[in-house]
Amino acid sequence: MRRFGLAVVLAVAAGGVTAGQVWLETKEMKVRLHVPAERLRDFAAEVLEFYEVTPTAAVVAVTEPVYEKLKAQGVQMDVIVPDVRAQAMCDFGFFHTYEQLRDTWAIIARDHPSICRLDTIGISAGGRLLLAMKVSDNPTAMEGEPRICFDFTIHGNENNGSEIAHYALLQLVTGYGSDPQITYFVNEREIWLCPMDNPDGLVSRSRYNANGVDCNRNYGYSWNGGGPSVFSETEANCFYHLAEENPMSAWSQYHSGATSAMWPWFYTTKATQDSLIHAFEMQRYGQICNYGAYQISRGLYPGYGGSTDWYYGARGALGYAIEVCSGQPSPPSEIDTINRKNWTAMKEQIQRVNRGVMGYVTDSVSGQPLYALVSVIPPDWFTYTDSTGYYHKNLQAGTYSVRAWANGYTPKTVSGVVVPTDSFVRVNIVLTRDTAAPTSALKSIACRIAESQANINPTHAYFALGRRDDRRFSLGNRGWATFDMGRRTPIVNGAGSDFTVVEGDADPEACSVFVSNDWNSNWRFVGFGTGTQSYDLTAAGMSTARFVRIADDGDGGTGPYAGFDLDAIEAVVVNAPALVYQTKTVIGSP
Ligand SMILES: [Ca+2]
Ligand SMILES: [Ca+2]
Ligand SMILES: [Ca+2]
Ligand SMILES: [Zn+2]
């Protein structure tokens, strides 16, 4: 399997099956070869994989034609598994290997192209594929449906999650068209399944990736030294990009080692803005699975750089973390029970995730979709539009205000939005161009708050997005934060100062400011200032900059509002000079 698996996955991802076709039609068998170890090299070229070698026999994987050939040659063999792939598809009495899941998922995607799209979202440190399966009707399109992501086995030795992923995928593809509830889910949601966040750890039976890093400490929201630098690991990096292109309404991550259904924060014991729906969802999940329901920092222990905090803190997705069993992993005999109860709870989550408010944010003149920050009050939290302008915020029944803002546009608030019980309300928001308004930070990327201050800091990176509003994100002593001005609206170097870092409180503090056009590297120093101060991109030698990094100077106190208090980053809008088109003469034309 190892030998051909990559070709199969790539072929399916590219929409064809030619590279793996021959192999796909060929049965793979698991057999015991009764051959002395010193003679095994004679068979090595034809063996797909060695599972076990003893002095007198070896357990190996071979194709059916090779098996027939060896049999004809009189080699003594016992068949252990006559069809490895068929067993992997239906037998849950054992844990699947990385190769089995990878190849089986490629086959499932090939067999169900109308509801499955399998992406390779990255390559692990050890060279293995990081997979994401989108299950939805018209899976290659963005249709404006609530997205829910489930990701599994970020800790490689906690691979009950990968079994749950596989079970869930099989339920979806086999139930589609026959089970009305599953058919409805697939038609009206985008369900994302990422089966193996840490394939190297799964193979080596380790919590860590091949670089020895715990990937669930490498994410950017209140990162605190997990890994050599924030988002240094491919396994975390690729989920940044997945989230960037596909804003999720909810995002559940699976672990084992405990039995609990949890919600953020991990880095602090303060409640989330969305704690009502967070707690409600996890209490329901816990009732179904007989798990305790807790905030992560209270039910487990506090930690930094966790992915669930980033999904919620930086992208607004309702993050969850499920610990499915006390073993790492469970005994194989418990896999099936764990799969079934978690799938029951997941179906409830998928059912409820469309509740809330959804719609499109567009330009009032052109009707073009906008990259917008959509805030909902209460709970005073946010979500983002995707490339089609679609947004969705998962909410319980109630009355809300919805505020949409995009760089270069006047923000608009729609009040009195009533979210019905068990359903959603559609609110399309049309924004009017404002070419004079400064552009501001659209997204937070990463931040570090000193560990001693993280738990008492009552502010959020979200408070530093958009125009100045007297609400500030306190970076903490020696803290830092990075921001994205938006893919269409970088800071532009015009005459004089180009952007202002706004603090504006009674106690001005100092910070260093850096800029980049790479979201997580190549930062260039642009200046050091105290309180609200303007900066010129010329100091960094750059004509444009999409990303900004603010770092506290470290001479402040230790209280809840320690460090630089960032209200906003506001950039001067530089109107592009009129373009001059050259007249082009086509030689030889009449
Ligand atoms: Ca300038
Ligand atoms: Ca201050
Ligand atoms: Ca602010
Ligand atoms: Zn874990």
Coordinates of C-alpha atoms and ligand atoms in Angstrom, one line a residue:
M1 CA 0.0 0.0 0.0
R2 CA 2.8 2.3 0.9
R3 CA 4.3 2.0 -2.6
F4 CA 1.2 3.0 -4.5
G5 CA -0.8 5.0 -2.1
L6 CA 0.6 8.4 -2.9
A7 CA -0.1 8.0 -6.6
V8 CA -3.7 7.0 -5.8
V9 CA -4.4 10.0 -3.5
L10 CA -2.8 12.5 -6.0
A11 CA -4.7 11.0 -8.9
V12 CA -8.0 11.3 -7.0
A13 CA -7.3 14.8 -5.9
A14 CA -6.6 15.8 -9.5
G15 CA -9.9 14.3 -10.5
G16 CA -8.6 11.3 -12.4
V17 CA -7.7 7.8 -11.4
T18 CA -5.2 6.7 -14.1
A19 CA -2.1 6.5 -12.0
G20 CA -3.6 4.2 -9.4
Q21 CA -6.2 2.5 -11.6
V22 CA -4.3 -0.8 -12.1
W23 CA -3.6 -1.1 -8.4
L24 CA -7.1 -0.1 -7.4
E25 CA -8.6 -3.0 -9.3
T26 CA -6.1 -5.4 -7.7
K27 CA -6.9 -7.1 -4.4
E28 CA -4.4 -6.7 -1.6
M29 CA -4.0 -9.7 0.7
K30 CA -2.3 -10.2 4.1
V31 CA -0.6 -13.6 4.2
R32 CA 1.9 -15.5 6.3
L33 CA 4.8 -16.7 4.1
H34 CA 6.4 -19.9 5.5
V35 CA 9.9 -18.9 4.3
P36 CA 13.1 -18.7 6.4
A37 CA 14.1 -15.1 7.1
E38 CA 17.4 -15.4 5.1
R39 CA 15.3 -16.2 2.0
L40 CA 12.9 -13.2 2.4
R41 CA 15.0 -10.9 0.1
D42 CA 14.0 -13.1 -2.8
F43 CA 10.4 -12.0 -2.3
A44 CA 11.1 -8.3 -1.2
A45 CA 10.4 -6.9 -4.7
E46 CA 6.9 -8.3 -4.8
V47 CA 5.9 -7.7 -1.2
L48 CA 4.0 -4.5 -0.6
E49 CA 4.7 -4.3 3.1
F50 CA 6.3 -6.5 5.8
Y51 CA 4.2 -6.6 9.1
E52 CA 6.1 -9.1 11.1
V53 CA 9.2 -11.3 10.5
T54 CA 10.3 -14.4 12.5
P55 CA 13.1 -16.8 11.7
T56 CA 10.8 -19.2 9.9
A57 CA 7.9 -17.0 8.6
A58 CA 6.8 -13.5 7.7
V59 CA 3.5 -11.7 7.7
V60 CA 3.3 -9.6 4.6
A61 CA 1.0 -7.7 2.2
V62 CA 0.9 -8.9 -1.4
T63 CA -1.4 -8.3 -4.4
E64 CA -3.6 -11.2 -5.4
P65 CA -1.7 -11.9 -8.6
V66 CA 1.5 -12.2 -6.6
Y67 CA -0.2 -14.5 -4.2
E68 CA -1.4 -16.7 -7.1
K69 CA 2.1 -16.7 -8.6
L70 CA 3.8 -17.7 -5.4
K71 CA 1.2 -20.4 -4.8
A72 CA 1.9 -21.7 -8.3
Q73 CA 5.6 -21.8 -7.4
G74 CA 4.7 -24.0 -4.4
V75 CA 5.5 -21.4 -1.7
Q76 CA 3.7 -22.4 1.5
M77 CA 1.3 -19.6 2.7
D78 CA -1.6 -19.0 5.1
V79 CA -4.1 -16.3 4.1
I80 CA -4.8 -14.1 7.1
V81 CA -6.9 -11.4 5.4
P82 CA -8.1 -12.2 1.9
D83 CA -9.0 -8.6 1.0
V84 CA -7.3 -6.0 3.1
R85 CA -9.2 -3.1 1.6
A86 CA -12.6 -4.7 2.1
Q87 CA -11.8 -5.4 5.7
A88 CA -10.6 -1.8 6.2
M89 CA -13.9 -0.6 4.9
C90 CA -16.2 -2.6 7.2
D91 CA -14.3 -4.1 10.2
F92 CA -14.0 -1.8 13.1
G93 CA -12.4 -4.4 15.4
F94 CA -9.0 -2.9 14.9
F95 CA -7.2 0.4 14.5
H96 CA -6.6 1.5 10.9
T97 CA -3.1 2.4 9.9
Y98 CA -2.2 5.7 8.3
E99 CA -1.8 4.0 4.9
Q100 CA -5.2 2.2 5.2
L101 CA -7.1 5.4 6.1
R102 CA -5.2 7.4 3.4
D103 CA -5.9 5.0 0.7
T104 CA -9.4 4.1 1.8
W105 CA -10.4 7.7 1.9
A106 CA -9.0 8.2 -1.6
I107 CA -11.1 5.3 -2.8
I108 CA -14.2 6.7 -1.1
A109 CA -13.6 10.1 -2.7
R110 CA -13.3 8.5 -6.1
D111 CA -16.4 6.4 -5.6
H112 CA -18.6 9.4 -4.3
P113 CA -17.4 12.4 -6.4
S114 CA -20.8 14.0 -6.2
I115 CA -20.6 14.4 -2.4
C116 CA -16.9 14.1 -1.5
R117 CA -13.8 16.1 -2.2
L118 CA -10.6 15.0 -0.7
D119 CA -7.9 17.7 -0.3
T120 CA -4.3 17.2 0.7
I121 CA -3.9 20.3 2.8
G122 CA -0.3 19.8 3.6
I123 CA 2.6 17.4 4.0
S124 CA 3.7 16.5 7.5
A125 CA 7.2 17.0 8.8
G126 CA 7.7 13.3 8.1
G127 CA 6.4 13.5 4.6
R128 CA 2.9 12.1 5.1
L129 CA -0.3 13.5 3.7
L130 CA -2.6 15.8 5.8
L131 CA -6.1 15.1 4.4
A132 CA -9.3 17.1 4.6
M133 CA -12.5 15.6 3.2
K134 CA -15.3 18.0 2.4
V135 CA -18.6 16.2 2.4
S136 CA -21.4 18.2 0.8
D137 CA -23.5 18.1 -2.4
N138 CA -21.6 19.9 -5.2
P139 CA -18.4 19.5 -3.1
T140 CA -16.3 21.6 -5.4
A141 CA -18.5 24.6 -5.1
M142 CA -19.1 27.1 -2.3
E143 CA -22.8 27.1 -1.9
G144 CA -23.4 29.3 1.1
E145 CA -24.0 26.5 3.6
P146 CA -22.9 26.4 7.3
R147 CA -19.5 24.7 7.6
I148 CA -18.7 22.4 10.5
C149 CA -15.2 20.9 10.8
F150 CA -14.2 17.8 12.8
D151 CA -10.5 17.2 13.1
F152 CA -8.8 14.2 14.6
T153 CA -5.6 12.7 16.0
I154 CA -3.6 15.9 16.5
H155 CA -1.9 13.8 19.1
G156 CA -0.8 10.7 17.2
N157 CA -1.3 8.2 20.0
E158 CA -4.9 9.4 20.5
N159 CA -6.2 7.8 17.3
N160 CA -9.6 6.7 18.4
G161 CA -10.5 10.0 16.7
S162 CA -9.4 8.7 13.3
E163 CA -11.7 5.7 13.8
I164 CA -14.5 8.1 14.6
A165 CA -13.7 10.1 11.4
H166 CA -13.7 6.9 9.3
Y167 CA -17.0 5.7 10.9
A168 CA -18.6 9.1 10.3
L169 CA -17.4 9.3 6.7
L170 CA -18.9 5.8 6.0
Q171 CA -22.2 6.8 7.6
L172 CA -22.4 9.9 5.4
V173 CA -21.5 8.2 2.1
T174 CA -23.6 5.1 2.7
G175 CA -26.6 7.0 4.1
Y176 CA -26.7 9.6 1.4
G177 CA -29.8 9.1 -0.8
S178 CA -31.3 6.6 1.6
D179 CA -31.2 8.0 5.1
P180 CA -33.3 11.3 5.0
Q181 CA -31.4 13.0 7.8
I182 CA -28.0 12.2 6.4
T183 CA -29.2 13.3 2.9
Y184 CA -30.4 16.5 4.4
F185 CA -27.1 17.1 6.2
V186 CA -25.0 16.5 3.1
N187 CA -27.2 18.7 1.0
E188 CA -27.5 21.6 3.4
R189 CA -24.1 21.7 5.2
E190 CA -20.4 21.5 4.5
I191 CA -19.1 18.8 6.7
W192 CA -15.3 18.7 6.9
L193 CA -13.5 15.7 8.2
C194 CA -9.7 15.9 8.8
P195 CA -8.9 12.3 9.9
M196 CA -5.2 12.5 10.8
D197 CA -3.8 15.9 11.9
N198 CA -0.6 14.2 12.9
P199 CA 0.1 11.2 10.7
D200 CA 3.7 10.9 11.8
G201 CA 2.7 10.6 15.4
L202 CA 0.0 8.1 14.5
V203 CA 2.6 5.9 12.8
S204 CA 5.2 6.3 15.6
R205 CA 2.5 6.1 18.3
S206 CA 3.5 9.5 19.6
R207 CA 1.8 12.6 20.8
Y208 CA 4.4 14.7 18.9
N209 CA 5.0 15.2 15.3
A210 CA 8.2 14.2 13.5
N211 CA 10.0 17.3 14.8
G212 CA 9.1 16.4 18.4
V213 CA 6.6 19.3 18.6
D214 CA 3.1 19.0 20.2
C215 CA 1.2 20.6 17.4
N216 CA -1.7 21.5 19.7
R217 CA 0.7 24.0 21.4
N218 CA 1.9 25.6 18.2
Y219 CA -1.3 27.6 17.2
G220 CA -1.3 31.3 17.4
Y221 CA -3.9 32.4 20.0
S222 CA -2.1 33.0 23.2
W223 CA 0.9 31.0 22.0
N224 CA 3.5 30.6 24.6
G225 CA 6.5 28.7 23.3
G226 CA 5.0 25.5 21.9
G227 CA 7.5 24.7 19.1
P228 CA 10.4 26.8 17.8
S229 CA 8.0 29.6 16.7
V230 CA 4.3 30.2 16.4
F231 CA 2.8 28.1 13.5
S232 CA 6.3 26.7 12.8
E233 CA 4.8 23.2 12.2
T234 CA 3.3 22.3 8.8
E235 CA 0.6 20.4 10.7
A236 CA -0.6 23.7 12.3
N237 CA 0.3 25.9 9.3
C238 CA -2.0 24.0 6.9
F239 CA -5.0 24.4 9.2
Y240 CA -4.4 28.2 9.2
H241 CA -4.9 28.1 5.4
L242 CA -7.9 25.7 5.6
A243 CA -9.6 28.2 8.0
E244 CA -8.5 31.1 5.9
E245 CA -10.3 29.8 2.8
N246 CA -13.2 28.1 4.6
P247 CA -14.6 30.1 7.6
M248 CA -16.1 27.4 9.9
S249 CA -19.2 27.9 12.0
A250 CA -18.0 25.2 14.5
W251 CA -14.8 23.3 14.8
S252 CA -14.5 20.2 17.0
Q253 CA -11.2 18.5 17.7
Y254 CA -10.9 15.0 19.0
H255 CA -8.5 13.6 21.6
S256 CA -8.3 10.8 24.1
G257 CA -7.0 10.3 27.6
A258 CA -10.1 11.6 29.3
T259 CA -13.8 11.5 28.9
S260 CA -15.0 15.1 28.4
A261 CA -16.7 17.4 26.0
M262 CA -15.1 20.8 26.3
W263 CA -15.0 24.4 25.0
P264 CA -12.5 27.3 25.1
W265 CA -10.7 28.9 26.6
F266 CA -7.6 26.7 27.1
Y267 CA -5.3 29.6 28.0
T268 CA -7.5 31.2 30.6
T269 CA -10.4 30.3 32.9
K270 CA -12.4 33.4 31.9
A271 CA -15.6 32.6 30.2
T272 CA -15.9 32.9 26.4
Q273 CA -18.3 35.5 24.9
D274 CA -20.2 32.5 23.5
S275 CA -20.2 30.5 26.7
L276 CA -24.0 29.9 26.7
I277 CA -23.9 28.1 23.4
H278 CA -20.5 26.5 24.1
A279 CA -21.8 25.0 27.3
F280 CA -25.2 24.0 25.9
E281 CA -23.6 22.1 23.0
M282 CA -21.1 20.3 25.1
Q283 CA -23.6 19.4 27.8
R284 CA -25.7 17.8 25.0
Y285 CA -22.6 16.0 23.6
G286 CA -21.7 14.9 27.1
Q287 CA -25.2 13.5 27.9
I288 CA -25.1 11.4 24.8
C289 CA -21.6 10.0 25.3
N290 CA -21.5 10.1 29.1
Y291 CA -18.7 12.6 29.1
G292 CA -18.3 15.5 31.5
A293 CA -18.8 19.0 30.1
Y294 CA -16.3 21.6 31.0
Q295 CA -14.4 24.6 29.8
I296 CA -11.0 23.2 28.8
S297 CA -8.9 25.2 31.3
R298 CA -11.2 24.0 34.1
G299 CA -11.9 20.5 33.1
L300 CA -8.4 19.6 32.0
Y301 CA -5.6 22.0 32.7
P302 CA -4.7 25.4 31.3
G303 CA -2.4 25.5 28.3
Y304 CA -1.2 27.7 25.5
G305 CA -1.2 27.7 21.7
G306 CA -4.1 25.2 21.5
S307 CA -5.8 24.9 18.1
T308 CA -9.3 25.3 19.6
D309 CA -8.4 28.7 21.1
W310 CA -7.2 29.8 17.7
Y311 CA -10.2 28.7 15.8
Y312 CA -12.4 30.6 18.3
G313 CA -10.2 33.5 19.2
A314 CA -8.7 34.4 15.8
R315 CA -11.4 33.1 13.4
G316 CA -14.6 33.2 15.5
A317 CA -15.5 29.5 14.9
L318 CA -17.2 27.9 17.9
G319 CA -14.3 25.6 19.0
Y320 CA -14.8 22.4 20.9
A321 CA -12.4 19.7 22.2
I322 CA -13.7 16.2 22.8
E323 CA -11.8 13.6 24.9
V324 CA -13.4 10.3 23.8
C325 CA -12.0 7.7 26.1
S326 CA -9.4 7.3 28.9
G327 CA -7.1 5.2 26.9
Q328 CA -4.5 6.5 24.4
P329 CA -6.0 4.8 22.5
S330 CA -8.8 2.5 23.9
P331 CA -8.7 -1.3 23.7
P332 CA -9.7 -2.3 20.1
S333 CA -12.8 -3.9 21.5
E334 CA -14.2 -0.5 22.5
I335 CA -13.6 1.2 19.2
D336 CA -17.1 0.4 17.8
T337 CA -18.9 1.7 20.9
I338 CA -16.9 4.9 21.0
N339 CA -17.5 5.5 17.3
R340 CA -21.3 5.0 17.5
K341 CA -21.9 7.2 20.5
N342 CA -19.7 10.0 19.2
W343 CA -21.4 9.8 15.8
T344 CA -24.8 10.2 17.5
A345 CA -23.5 13.3 19.2
M346 CA -21.9 14.6 16.1
K347 CA -25.2 14.3 14.2
E348 CA -26.9 16.5 16.8
Q349 CA -24.1 19.1 16.4
I350 CA -24.4 18.9 12.6
Q351 CA -28.2 19.3 12.9
R352 CA -27.9 22.4 15.2
V353 CA -25.0 24.1 13.5
N354 CA -27.2 25.9 11.0
R355 CA -29.0 27.8 13.8
G356 CA -28.2 31.4 13.9
V357 CA -27.7 34.1 11.2
M358 CA -26.4 33.7 7.7
G359 CA -26.2 35.7 4.5
Y360 CA -24.0 37.5 2.1
V361 CA -22.0 40.8 2.4
T362 CA -21.7 42.6 -0.9
D363 CA -20.8 45.9 -2.5
S364 CA -23.8 48.2 -3.0
V365 CA -22.9 49.1 -6.6
S366 CA -21.2 46.1 -8.1
G367 CA -22.8 43.4 -6.1
Q368 CA -19.4 41.9 -5.7
P369 CA -18.7 39.7 -2.5
L370 CA -16.7 41.4 0.2
Y371 CA -14.2 40.0 2.7
A372 CA -16.0 41.2 5.8
L373 CA -15.8 41.0 9.6
V374 CA -19.3 40.2 10.8
S375 CA -19.9 40.9 14.5
V376 CA -23.0 39.7 16.3
I377 CA -24.1 41.3 19.6
P378 CA -24.8 39.6 21.9
P379 CA -22.5 37.6 22.3
D380 CA -20.2 40.3 20.9
W381 CA -18.2 37.9 18.9
F382 CA -17.6 37.5 15.2
T383 CA -17.3 35.5 12.0
Y384 CA -15.9 36.1 8.5
T385 CA -17.2 36.0 5.0
D386 CA -15.7 33.5 2.6
S387 CA -14.7 34.4 -1.0
T388 CA -18.4 34.4 -2.1
G389 CA -19.3 36.9 0.6
Y390 CA -21.2 34.2 2.6
Y391 CA -21.1 34.3 6.4
H392 CA -22.7 32.3 9.1
K393 CA -22.7 32.6 12.9
N394 CA -24.1 29.8 15.0
L395 CA -26.5 31.2 17.6
Q396 CA -29.3 30.1 19.8
A397 CA -32.8 31.5 19.5
G398 CA -33.0 35.2 20.4
T399 CA -32.7 38.8 19.2
Y400 CA -29.4 40.0 17.9
S401 CA -27.6 42.9 16.2
V402 CA -25.5 42.0 13.2
R403 CA -22.7 44.4 12.1
A404 CA -20.8 44.0 8.9
W405 CA -17.6 45.9 8.1
A406 CA -15.1 45.6 5.2
N407 CA -12.1 47.7 4.5
G408 CA -13.1 50.7 2.3
Y409 CA -16.7 50.5 3.2
T410 CA -19.0 52.1 5.8
P411 CA -19.9 49.6 8.5
K412 CA -23.6 48.7 8.7
T413 CA -25.5 47.3 11.7
V414 CA -28.8 45.5 11.3
S415 CA -30.7 45.5 14.7
G416 CA -33.5 43.4 15.9
V417 CA -32.5 40.3 14.0
V418 CA -34.7 37.5 15.4
V419 CA -33.2 34.0 15.3
P420 CA -36.0 31.4 15.5
T421 CA -35.8 28.2 17.5
D422 CA -34.3 25.3 15.5
S423 CA -33.5 27.4 12.5
F424 CA -31.7 30.4 11.0
V425 CA -32.5 33.8 9.7
R426 CA -31.0 35.2 6.5
V427 CA -29.6 38.7 6.7
N428 CA -27.9 39.9 3.5
I429 CA -25.9 43.1 4.1
V430 CA -25.0 45.6 1.3
L431 CA -22.1 47.9 2.1
T432 CA -21.5 51.3 0.6
R433 CA -18.0 52.3 -0.5
D434 CA -16.1 54.9 1.6
T435 CA -12.9 55.7 -0.2
A436 CA -11.8 58.3 2.4
A437 CA -12.0 56.0 5.5
P438 CA -8.7 54.5 6.7
T439 CA -8.3 50.8 6.3
S440 CA -7.8 48.7 9.4
A441 CA -6.9 45.3 10.7
L442 CA -9.4 42.7 9.5
K443 CA -8.1 39.6 11.2
S444 CA -5.9 38.7 14.1
I445 CA -3.3 36.0 13.2
A446 CA -1.4 35.3 16.4
C447 CA -0.6 36.7 19.8
R448 CA 1.5 36.0 22.9
I449 CA 0.4 37.2 26.3
A450 CA 2.8 36.6 29.1
E451 CA 1.8 33.4 30.9
S452 CA 1.5 35.2 34.3
Q453 CA -0.9 37.6 32.8
A454 CA -2.9 35.5 30.3
N455 CA -5.4 34.3 32.9
I456 CA -6.2 37.8 34.2
N457 CA -6.3 39.7 30.9
P458 CA -9.9 40.5 30.1
T459 CA -9.3 41.8 26.6
H460 CA -9.3 40.0 23.2
A461 CA -7.4 40.5 19.9
Y462 CA -10.9 41.0 18.4
F463 CA -10.9 44.4 20.2
A464 CA -8.1 45.6 18.0
L465 CA -9.9 44.9 14.7
G466 CA -11.6 47.6 12.6
R467 CA -11.5 51.4 13.2
R468 CA -10.6 52.9 16.6
D469 CA -13.5 52.5 19.1
D470 CA -12.0 52.9 22.6
R471 CA -11.9 49.2 23.1
R472 CA -8.4 47.8 23.4
F473 CA -6.4 44.6 23.3
S474 CA -3.8 44.7 26.1
L475 CA -0.8 42.8 24.9
G476 CA 0.6 42.1 28.3
N477 CA 4.2 42.8 29.4
R478 CA 6.4 41.8 26.5
G479 CA 3.4 40.5 24.6
W480 CA 3.0 40.8 20.9
A481 CA 0.2 40.3 18.3
T482 CA 0.1 40.0 14.5
F483 CA -2.7 41.2 12.2
D484 CA -3.9 40.9 8.6
M485 CA -5.1 44.1 7.0
G486 CA -7.0 42.0 4.4
R487 CA -6.0 40.4 1.1
R488 CA -7.3 43.3 -1.0
T489 CA -6.3 46.1 1.2
P490 CA -2.6 46.2 2.3
I491 CA -1.0 49.3 3.7
V492 CA 0.3 51.3 0.8
N493 CA 3.5 53.5 0.9
G494 CA 2.4 57.0 -0.1
A495 CA 3.8 60.4 0.8
G496 CA 4.8 60.7 4.5
S497 CA 3.2 58.5 7.2
D498 CA 1.2 55.5 6.0
F499 CA -0.5 54.1 9.1
T500 CA -1.2 54.8 12.7
V501 CA -1.0 52.4 15.6
V502 CA -3.8 53.6 18.0
E503 CA -3.6 53.3 21.7
G504 CA -5.3 56.5 23.0
D505 CA -5.8 55.6 26.7
A506 CA -4.7 57.6 29.8
D507 CA -1.5 55.6 30.1
P508 CA 0.5 55.6 26.9
E509 CA 2.9 52.7 26.6
A510 CA 5.6 51.9 24.1
C511 CA 5.8 49.2 21.3
S512 CA 7.9 48.1 18.4
V513 CA 6.1 47.9 15.0
F514 CA 7.0 45.5 12.2
V515 CA 5.4 44.9 8.8
S516 CA 5.5 42.0 6.3
N517 CA 3.8 40.6 3.2
D518 CA 4.2 37.1 4.6
W519 CA 1.6 36.2 7.2
N520 CA 4.1 34.6 9.6
S521 CA 7.6 35.6 8.6
N522 CA 10.0 38.2 7.2
W523 CA 8.9 40.9 9.6
R524 CA 10.7 44.2 9.0
F525 CA 11.0 46.8 11.7
V526 CA 9.2 50.0 10.9
G527 CA 9.5 52.0 14.1
F528 CA 9.2 52.3 17.8
G529 CA 6.7 54.6 19.4
T530 CA 4.8 55.5 22.5
G531 CA 1.0 55.7 22.6
T532 CA -0.8 56.6 19.4
Q533 CA 1.8 57.1 16.7
S534 CA 2.1 57.0 12.9
Y535 CA 4.7 55.1 10.9
D536 CA 6.1 55.3 7.4
L537 CA 6.6 52.1 5.3
T538 CA 9.7 53.8 3.9
A539 CA 11.5 52.9 7.1
A540 CA 11.0 49.3 6.3
G541 CA 11.8 49.8 2.6
M542 CA 8.5 48.5 1.5
S543 CA 5.9 49.7 -1.0
T544 CA 3.0 47.7 0.5
A545 CA 2.5 45.7 3.6
R546 CA -0.4 43.4 4.3
F547 CA 0.6 42.2 7.8
V548 CA 1.5 44.1 11.0
R549 CA 3.2 43.0 14.1
I550 CA 3.0 45.0 17.4
A551 CA 5.3 44.1 20.2
D552 CA 5.2 45.6 23.7
D553 CA 8.5 47.0 25.0
G554 CA 8.3 45.2 28.3
D555 CA 8.7 48.0 30.8
G556 CA 5.0 48.1 31.9
G557 CA 3.4 46.5 34.9
T558 CA 1.8 43.1 35.5
G559 CA -1.9 43.9 36.0
P560 CA -4.8 42.8 33.8
Y561 CA -4.2 45.6 31.3
A562 CA -0.4 45.4 31.3
G563 CA 1.5 46.2 28.1
F564 CA 0.6 48.2 25.1
D565 CA -3.2 48.6 24.7
L566 CA -4.0 48.3 21.0
D567 CA -7.2 50.0 19.9
A568 CA -6.7 49.8 16.2
I569 CA -4.3 50.0 13.2
E570 CA -5.5 52.6 10.8
A571 CA -3.9 53.1 7.4
V572 CA -4.1 56.1 5.1
V573 CA -5.9 55.2 1.9
V574 CA -3.6 56.0 -1.1
N575 CA -5.6 56.5 -4.2
A576 CA -3.8 54.8 -7.0
P577 CA -2.5 57.1 -9.7
A578 CA -4.5 56.9 -13.0
L579 CA -3.1 54.2 -15.2
V580 CA -1.6 55.2 -18.5
Y581 CA -2.1 52.6 -21.2
Q582 CA 0.4 52.3 -24.0
T583 CA -0.9 52.2 -27.5
K584 CA 0.0 48.9 -29.0
T585 CA 0.8 48.5 -32.7
V586 CA 0.5 45.0 -34.0
I587 CA 3.1 44.7 -36.7
G588 CA 1.6 43.6 -40.0
S589 CA -1.9 44.5 -39.1
P590 CA -3.9 46.6 -41.6
Ligands
CA1 CA 5.1 56.6 3.4
CA2 CA -1.9 52.0 27.9
CA3 CA -10.5 48.8 19.2
ZN4 ZN -4.8 15.1 23.0

